[in-house]
Short mmCIF file of C-alpha atoms in Angstrom, two decimals:
data_model
loop_
_atom_site.label_atom_id
_atom_site.label_comp_id
_atom_site.label_asym_id
_atom_site.label_seq_id
_atom_site.Cartn_x
_atom_site.Cartn_y
_atom_site.Cartn_z
CA MET N 722 15.58 5.85 -5.10
CA ASN N 723 15.09 7.94 -1.73
CA ASP N 724 16.01 7.18 1.92
CA PRO N 725 13.17 5.73 3.40
CA VAL N 726 14.18 5.39 6.94
CA ALA N 727 13.22 9.70 7.78
CA PRO N 728 10.72 9.83 6.74
CA ALA N 729 9.39 6.84 9.01
CA GLU N 730 10.67 8.32 10.95
CA ALA N 731 9.90 11.60 11.15
CA LEU N 732 6.16 9.45 11.25
CA ARG N 733 7.14 8.05 13.58
CA ARG N 734 8.34 10.71 16.40
CA SER N 735 4.75 12.73 15.30
CA LEU N 736 2.70 9.44 15.38
CA ALA N 737 3.98 9.43 19.51
CA GLY N 738 2.58 12.64 20.01
CA LEU N 739 -0.61 12.23 18.80
CA LEU N 740 -2.87 10.64 22.18
CA ASP N 741 -1.27 12.56 24.51
CA GLY N 742 -3.73 13.12 27.53
CA LEU N 743 -5.49 10.18 25.92
CA PRO N 744 -6.59 7.63 28.69
CA PRO N 745 -4.18 4.66 26.78
CA LYS N 746 -7.51 2.57 27.84
CA GLN N 747 -9.79 5.35 25.77
CA ALA N 748 -7.38 5.10 22.54
CA ALA N 749 -7.04 1.60 22.59
CA GLN N 750 -11.00 1.33 22.62
CA ALA N 751 -11.73 4.24 20.00
CA VAL N 752 -9.62 1.97 17.84
CA ASP N 753 -11.82 -1.41 18.78
CA ARG N 754 -14.90 -0.20 17.72
CA LEU N 755 -13.02 2.05 14.63
CA ILE N 756 -11.86 -1.13 13.20
CA ALA N 757 -15.33 -2.91 13.99
CA ASN N 758 -16.29 0.34 11.98
CA TYR N 759 -13.88 -0.19 8.98
CA ARG N 760 -14.61 -4.45 8.53
CA GLY N 761 -18.38 -3.75 8.51
CA ALA N 762 -21.00 -1.63 5.91
CA THR N 763 -20.38 2.21 5.69
CA PRO N 764 -21.70 4.78 3.17
CA THR N 765 -19.76 6.59 1.22
CA ASP N 766 -21.95 9.51 2.53
CA ALA N 767 -20.29 8.64 6.75
CA PRO N 768 -16.96 9.57 7.78
CA ILE N 769 -16.58 6.77 10.41
CA LEU N 770 -13.77 9.44 11.95
CA ARG N 771 -15.53 10.99 13.88
CA ASP N 772 -13.87 13.88 15.45
CA ARG N 773 -9.87 14.23 16.51
CA ALA N 774 -9.47 11.53 18.91
CA ASP N 775 -10.93 8.82 17.00
CA VAL N 776 -8.34 9.99 14.45
CA ALA N 777 -5.70 10.59 16.97
CA ALA N 778 -6.41 6.69 18.28
CA TYR N 779 -7.24 5.66 14.67
CA ALA N 780 -3.43 7.63 13.13
CA ALA N 781 -1.02 5.87 15.81
CA TYR N 782 -2.78 2.57 15.84
CA ARG N 783 -2.83 2.42 11.54
CA MET N 784 -0.52 4.93 9.77
CA PRO N 785 2.03 2.38 10.33
CA ALA N 786 0.64 0.37 8.49
CA THR N 787 0.00 2.15 5.91
CA PHE N 788 3.11 3.44 5.44
CA GLU N 789 4.90 0.30 5.15
CA ALA N 790 2.89 -1.62 2.44
CA VAL N 791 1.99 1.76 0.61
CA HIS N 792 6.22 2.02 0.09
CA ALA N 793 6.40 -1.50 -0.65
CA ALA N 794 3.82 -1.17 -3.03
CA LEU N 795 5.06 2.37 -4.34
CA GLU N 796 8.78 0.94 -3.90
CA ALA N 797 8.03 -1.70 -7.19
CA PHE N 798 6.46 0.38 -8.92
CA ALA N 799 9.86 2.29 -8.73
CA ASP N 800 11.90 -0.66 -10.30
CA ALA N 801 9.81 -1.60 -13.06
CA VAL N 802 9.27 1.98 -13.79
CA PRO N 803 13.64 3.75 -13.54
CA GLY N 804 13.86 6.79 -14.33
CA TRP N 805 10.12 8.13 -13.83
CA THR N 806 9.16 10.55 -10.95
CA PRO N 807 5.90 11.83 -10.34
CA GLY N 808 5.43 15.68 -11.22
CA SER N 809 2.38 16.05 -9.15
CA HIS N 810 0.69 13.45 -6.24
CA THR N 811 -2.99 13.51 -5.29
CA ASP N 812 -4.35 10.77 -2.91
CA LEU N 813 -7.66 9.75 -3.28
CA GLY N 814 -9.72 8.89 0.29
CA GLY N 815 -5.99 9.11 2.05
CA GLY N 816 -7.63 10.70 5.21
CA THR N 817 -4.52 10.80 7.13
CA GLY N 818 -1.89 11.38 4.78
CA ALA N 819 -0.10 8.27 5.37
CA ALA N 820 0.52 7.14 1.54
CA THR N 821 1.40 10.60 1.17
CA TRP N 822 4.00 9.75 2.95
CA ALA N 823 5.22 7.12 1.21
CA VAL N 824 5.48 8.74 -1.87
CA THR N 825 8.04 11.55 -0.05
CA ALA N 826 9.93 7.86 1.33
CA THR N 827 9.87 6.86 -2.52
CA TRP N 828 11.10 9.73 -4.94
CA ASP N 829 12.87 12.31 -3.76
CA GLY N 830 12.77 16.33 -4.46
CA THR N 831 9.09 17.52 -3.99
CA ARG N 832 5.78 18.04 -6.29
CA PRO N 833 1.99 19.77 -6.05
CA VAL N 834 0.25 16.81 -3.43
CA THR N 835 -3.65 16.65 -3.35
CA VAL N 836 -5.18 14.73 -0.15
CA LEU N 837 -9.19 14.44 -1.04
CA ASP N 838 -11.24 12.47 1.64
CA TRP N 839 -14.22 12.28 3.29
CA ALA N 840 -14.06 13.86 6.56
CA GLU N 841 -12.57 16.59 7.98
CA PRO N 842 -10.73 15.74 11.33
CA ALA N 843 -8.46 12.93 9.34
CA LEU N 844 -7.47 16.00 7.59
CA ALA N 845 -6.69 18.39 9.90
CA LEU N 846 -4.75 16.03 11.83
CA GLY N 847 -3.03 15.29 8.16
CA LYS N 848 -2.34 18.86 7.30
CA GLN N 849 -0.59 19.16 11.13
CA LEU N 850 1.18 16.05 10.84
CA ALA N 851 2.74 17.20 7.29
CA THR N 852 4.11 19.97 9.26
CA ALA N 853 7.33 17.13 10.67
CA ASN N 854 7.73 16.30 6.94
CA PRO N 855 9.69 19.52 4.61
CA ALA N 856 8.26 17.38 1.18
CA LEU N 857 4.60 17.57 2.64
CA GLN N 858 4.57 21.47 3.93
CA GLN N 859 2.65 23.23 1.01
CA ALA N 860 -0.03 19.83 0.42
CA THR N 861 -2.98 20.58 0.15
CA TRP N 862 -5.73 18.75 2.61
CA ARG N 863 -9.48 18.58 0.72
CA ARG N 864 -12.64 17.54 1.03
CA ALA N 865 -14.64 15.17 -1.78
CA ARG N 866 -16.89 12.36 -1.19
CA ILE N 867 -15.51 9.24 -2.74
CA GLY N 868 -17.84 7.87 -5.45
CA THR N 869 -19.74 8.62 -8.43
CA ALA N 870 -19.80 12.24 -7.92
CA LEU N 871 -16.35 12.97 -8.12
CA THR N 872 -13.72 14.55 -10.55
CA LEU N 873 -10.32 14.98 -10.34
CA ASP N 874 -7.82 17.82 -12.15
CA ASP N 875 -5.52 15.78 -13.96
CA THR N 876 -1.73 14.92 -11.58
CA ASP N 877 0.95 12.35 -12.27
CA LEU N 878 1.32 9.76 -10.01
CA LEU N 879 -2.78 9.01 -7.46
CA THR N 880 -2.48 6.87 -5.09
CA VAL N 881 -6.11 4.52 -3.75
CA SER N 882 -5.22 3.54 -0.41
CA TYR N 883 -7.29 0.96 1.29
CA VAL N 884 -10.56 2.49 0.15
CA LEU N 885 -12.04 0.73 -1.60
CA ASN N 886 -13.77 -1.65 0.86
CA GLU N 887 -15.73 1.37 2.14
CA LEU N 888 -17.25 1.62 -1.03
CA THR N 889 -19.86 0.61 -3.00
CA GLU N 890 -19.91 -1.48 -6.59
CA ALA N 891 -20.57 1.48 -8.27
CA ASP N 892 -18.84 4.36 -6.21
CA ARG N 893 -15.58 2.27 -6.68
CA THR N 894 -16.24 1.65 -10.60
CA ALA N 895 -16.60 5.55 -11.01
CA LEU N 896 -12.96 5.91 -8.47
CA VAL N 897 -11.26 3.87 -10.55
CA ASP N 898 -12.61 5.17 -13.70
CA ALA N 899 -12.00 8.76 -12.54
CA ALA N 900 -8.06 7.52 -11.22
CA ALA N 901 -7.36 6.44 -14.97
CA ALA N 902 -9.38 9.30 -16.75
CA ALA N 903 -6.78 12.18 -14.19
CA ALA N 904 -2.93 9.78 -13.44
CA GLN N 905 -0.94 8.69 -15.79
CA ALA N 906 0.36 6.87 -12.80
CA VAL N 907 -2.01 4.41 -11.01
CA VAL N 908 -1.30 2.86 -7.37
CA ILE N 909 -4.40 0.66 -5.35
CA VAL N 910 -3.32 -0.85 -1.88
CA GLU N 911 -6.69 -2.45 -0.19
CA ALA N 912 -5.67 -5.62 2.85
CA GLY N 913 -4.36 -8.38 1.81
CA THR N 914 -7.70 -10.52 1.97
CA PRO N 915 -10.05 -12.59 0.19
CA ALA N 916 -11.65 -9.91 -0.99
CA GLY N 917 -9.10 -7.22 -0.32
CA TYR N 918 -7.89 -9.18 -3.43
CA SER N 919 -10.70 -8.93 -4.60
CA ARG N 920 -10.83 -5.38 -5.34
CA VAL N 921 -8.20 -5.10 -6.81
CA ILE N 922 -8.13 -7.38 -9.24
CA GLU N 923 -11.32 -5.66 -10.30
CA ALA N 924 -9.28 -2.44 -10.39
CA ARG N 925 -6.78 -3.70 -11.67
CA ASP N 926 -9.46 -4.78 -14.99
CA ARG N 927 -10.77 -1.58 -15.46
CA LEU N 928 -8.02 0.04 -15.83
CA ILE N 929 -6.11 -2.12 -18.09
CA ALA N 930 -9.15 -1.96 -20.47
CA ALA N 931 -9.04 2.02 -20.30
CA GLY N 932 -5.52 2.03 -22.01
CA PHE N 933 -2.61 1.55 -18.61
CA HIS N 934 0.18 -1.80 -17.83
CA ILE N 935 0.64 -2.89 -14.68
CA ALA N 936 3.82 -2.45 -13.40
CA ALA N 937 3.43 -4.44 -10.84
CA PRO N 938 3.12 -7.30 -8.73
CA CYS N 939 2.25 -8.84 -12.06
CA PRO N 940 5.24 -9.75 -14.22
CA HIS N 941 2.00 -9.40 -17.19
CA SER N 942 -1.22 -7.22 -17.94
CA ALA N 943 -3.35 -10.99 -19.00
CA GLY N 944 -5.53 -12.01 -17.09
CA CYS N 945 -4.57 -13.17 -12.72
CA PRO N 946 -3.97 -17.19 -13.27
CA ILE N 947 -4.89 -17.71 -9.61
CA VAL N 948 -8.46 -19.26 -9.66
CA PRO N 949 -10.67 -17.11 -7.82
CA GLY N 950 -12.15 -18.94 -4.63
CA GLU N 951 -8.72 -21.42 -4.29
CA ASP N 952 -6.62 -18.65 -3.11
CA TRP N 953 -5.02 -14.94 -3.44
CA CYS N 954 -2.44 -12.69 -4.85
CA HIS N 955 -1.51 -11.58 -2.12
CA PHE N 956 2.37 -9.85 -0.02
CA ALA N 957 2.95 -8.37 3.38
CA ALA N 958 5.32 -5.29 4.50
CA ARG N 959 6.82 -5.84 8.48
CA VAL N 960 5.06 -2.94 10.49
CA SER N 961 7.13 -1.38 14.40
CA ARG N 962 4.65 -2.11 16.65
CA SER N 963 4.43 0.65 19.54
CA SER N 964 2.83 0.98 22.53
CA LEU N 965 -0.68 0.91 21.27
CA HIS N 966 -1.23 -1.65 18.66
CA ARG N 967 0.29 -3.71 21.41
CA GLN N 968 -1.51 -2.52 23.94
CA VAL N 969 -5.42 -3.12 21.51
CA LYS N 970 -3.20 -6.68 19.92
CA GLY N 971 -1.90 -7.57 23.00
CA GLY N 972 1.57 -9.80 22.78
CA SER N 973 4.51 -8.55 23.05
CA LEU N 974 6.19 -8.43 20.08
CA SER N 975 7.88 -5.50 18.36
CA TYR N 976 6.71 -5.88 14.53
CA GLU N 977 4.12 -6.96 12.82
CA ASP N 978 3.32 -8.09 9.21
CA GLU N 979 0.88 -5.72 7.49
CA LYS N 980 -0.39 -7.79 5.08
CA PHE N 981 -1.93 -6.08 1.52
CA SER N 982 -2.99 -6.93 -1.35
CA TYR N 983 -1.73 -3.69 -4.45
CA VAL N 984 -1.57 -3.42 -8.61
CA ALA N 985 0.14 -0.14 -9.82
CA ALA N 986 -0.22 0.54 -13.01
CA ALA N 987 0.64 3.80 -16.30
CA ARG N 988 -0.14 4.22 -18.62
CA PHE N 989 3.29 4.84 -20.14
CA PRO N 990 5.47 1.88 -20.60
CA VAL N 991 6.32 -0.80 -18.59
CA ALA N 992 8.99 -2.70 -17.71
CA PRO N 993 7.99 -5.98 -14.87
CA ALA N 994 9.25 -7.75 -13.36
CA PRO N 995 10.09 -10.75 -15.11
CA ASN N 996 8.37 -12.77 -11.97
CA ARG N 997 7.15 -12.45 -8.61
CA VAL N 998 8.73 -14.24 -6.18
CA VAL N 999 4.10 -14.90 -4.88
CA ARG N 1000 4.92 -17.22 -1.41
CA LYS N 1001 7.44 -16.59 2.07
CA PRO N 1002 10.67 -18.46 -0.31
CA GLN N 1003 11.14 -22.11 1.78
CA ILE N 1004 14.45 -22.41 1.93
CA ARG N 1005 16.23 -25.45 3.22
CA LYS N 1006 20.10 -27.65 3.17
CA GLY N 1007 21.59 -26.51 -0.18
CA GLN N 1008 18.26 -25.23 -1.46
CA VAL N 1009 15.16 -22.82 -1.88
CA LEU N 1010 12.09 -23.04 -3.10
CA LEU N 1011 10.69 -20.13 -4.83
CA ASP N 1012 6.94 -20.01 -6.01
CA LEU N 1013 6.18 -17.82 -8.89
CA CYS N 1014 4.26 -15.72 -11.05
CA GLY N 1015 5.57 -15.37 -14.45
CA THR N 1016 4.63 -13.02 -17.23
CA GLU N 1017 3.45 -16.82 -20.11
CA PRO N 1018 0.91 -16.09 -17.25
CA SER N 1019 1.55 -19.22 -15.25
CA LEU N 1020 2.18 -19.66 -11.47
CA GLY N 1021 4.82 -22.16 -10.81
CA ARG N 1022 7.83 -22.58 -8.21
CA THR N 1023 11.65 -23.38 -9.11
CA THR N 1024 14.11 -24.21 -7.60
CA VAL N 1025 17.89 -22.66 -6.70
CA THR N 1026 20.35 -25.25 -5.85
CA LYS N 1027 24.25 -24.13 -4.56
CA ARG N 1028 25.73 -24.90 -8.47
CA HIS N 1029 23.42 -21.21 -9.83
CA GLY N 1030 26.37 -19.68 -6.95
CA ASP N 1031 25.07 -15.97 -7.44
CA LEU N 1032 21.90 -17.05 -8.30
CA TYR N 1033 22.30 -19.12 -5.21
CA LYS N 1034 22.69 -16.72 -3.22
CA ALA N 1035 20.01 -13.67 -4.10
CA ALA N 1036 18.23 -16.86 -3.88
CA ARG N 1037 18.16 -16.86 0.00
CA ASP N 1038 18.26 -13.27 0.44
CA ALA N 1039 14.93 -13.96 -1.34
CA ASP N 1040 12.08 -12.72 0.60
CA TRP N 1041 8.74 -12.05 -0.17
CA GLY N 1042 7.69 -9.62 -3.48
CA ASP N 1043 10.18 -9.64 -4.91
CA PRO N 1044 11.01 -9.86 -8.74
CA TRP N 1045 13.03 -12.85 -9.93
CA PRO N 1046 16.14 -12.59 -10.49
CA PRO N 1047 16.56 -9.80 -7.94
CA TYR N 1048 17.11 -6.34 -10.54
CA THR N 1049 20.73 -6.24 -11.91
CA SER N 1050 20.28 -2.65 -10.82
CA GLN N 1051 18.17 -0.83 -9.09
CA SER N 1052 17.07 2.95 -9.75
#
């Protein structure tokens, strides 16, 4: 697996220069407006990111979080498909290309990369940012309407991050069906909210119906054991906060946690984790409580104590979203 540090640092450096010349107050106002728009209903033929100022502000604010969430999902997928490396990648609704950076942080080497999005300013800025990443310098950035008229070329890996929330139900269905028809592997990431989880489960069901095997986060390809309306499956990725983050959200912490829901699936055989940690582990004196989703499928809690030896040490190091027990070797 690749070292994520270099792409992450290169992305941060590139984003730091985006807002030069744009007054901080104007940047913050642009981000506030764009967040409000993204949380509302948005017709798929009306790009939210209208011009370079919009795109620069939103990219500087959102790309680090999108990168970390997608990278976490891709790492979990890579663990379930050891030895597999995508020979090509399509980022659907990719905007400025955060998911393409996450792919380069997960797998070594270069591959044909295509980013499809409706917003031309986002594509233009994404292409500019990609010059800082050697693995993306030959990427193709193409305008496309994401919806029922979508057609896709065959690809090994297709990513869809924070896109389904912008689409109508019919367009979401069309997108997932088109992805399933074109790709060998599909990774979908949405906001870690009940609504985001609902969209992910909807997509998961369609991928399974199309013959895909669930690689992550689920330990199985059966129905989700979570009762709708009572809970939702989501995880968290740690994100370094820029000065723009702190200006828009307030507070002084140097980081925040990006909550996300996801599904990763493939047409080829996968080896999902036997269990997935679905809540932050509770560390108590001499024991660790782990809430797990298991192969059954089922939800349950296990207690790991000092009597378990090395497993207890592993439990103390376990994080929300990790496989359990830990993989004995990493790809």
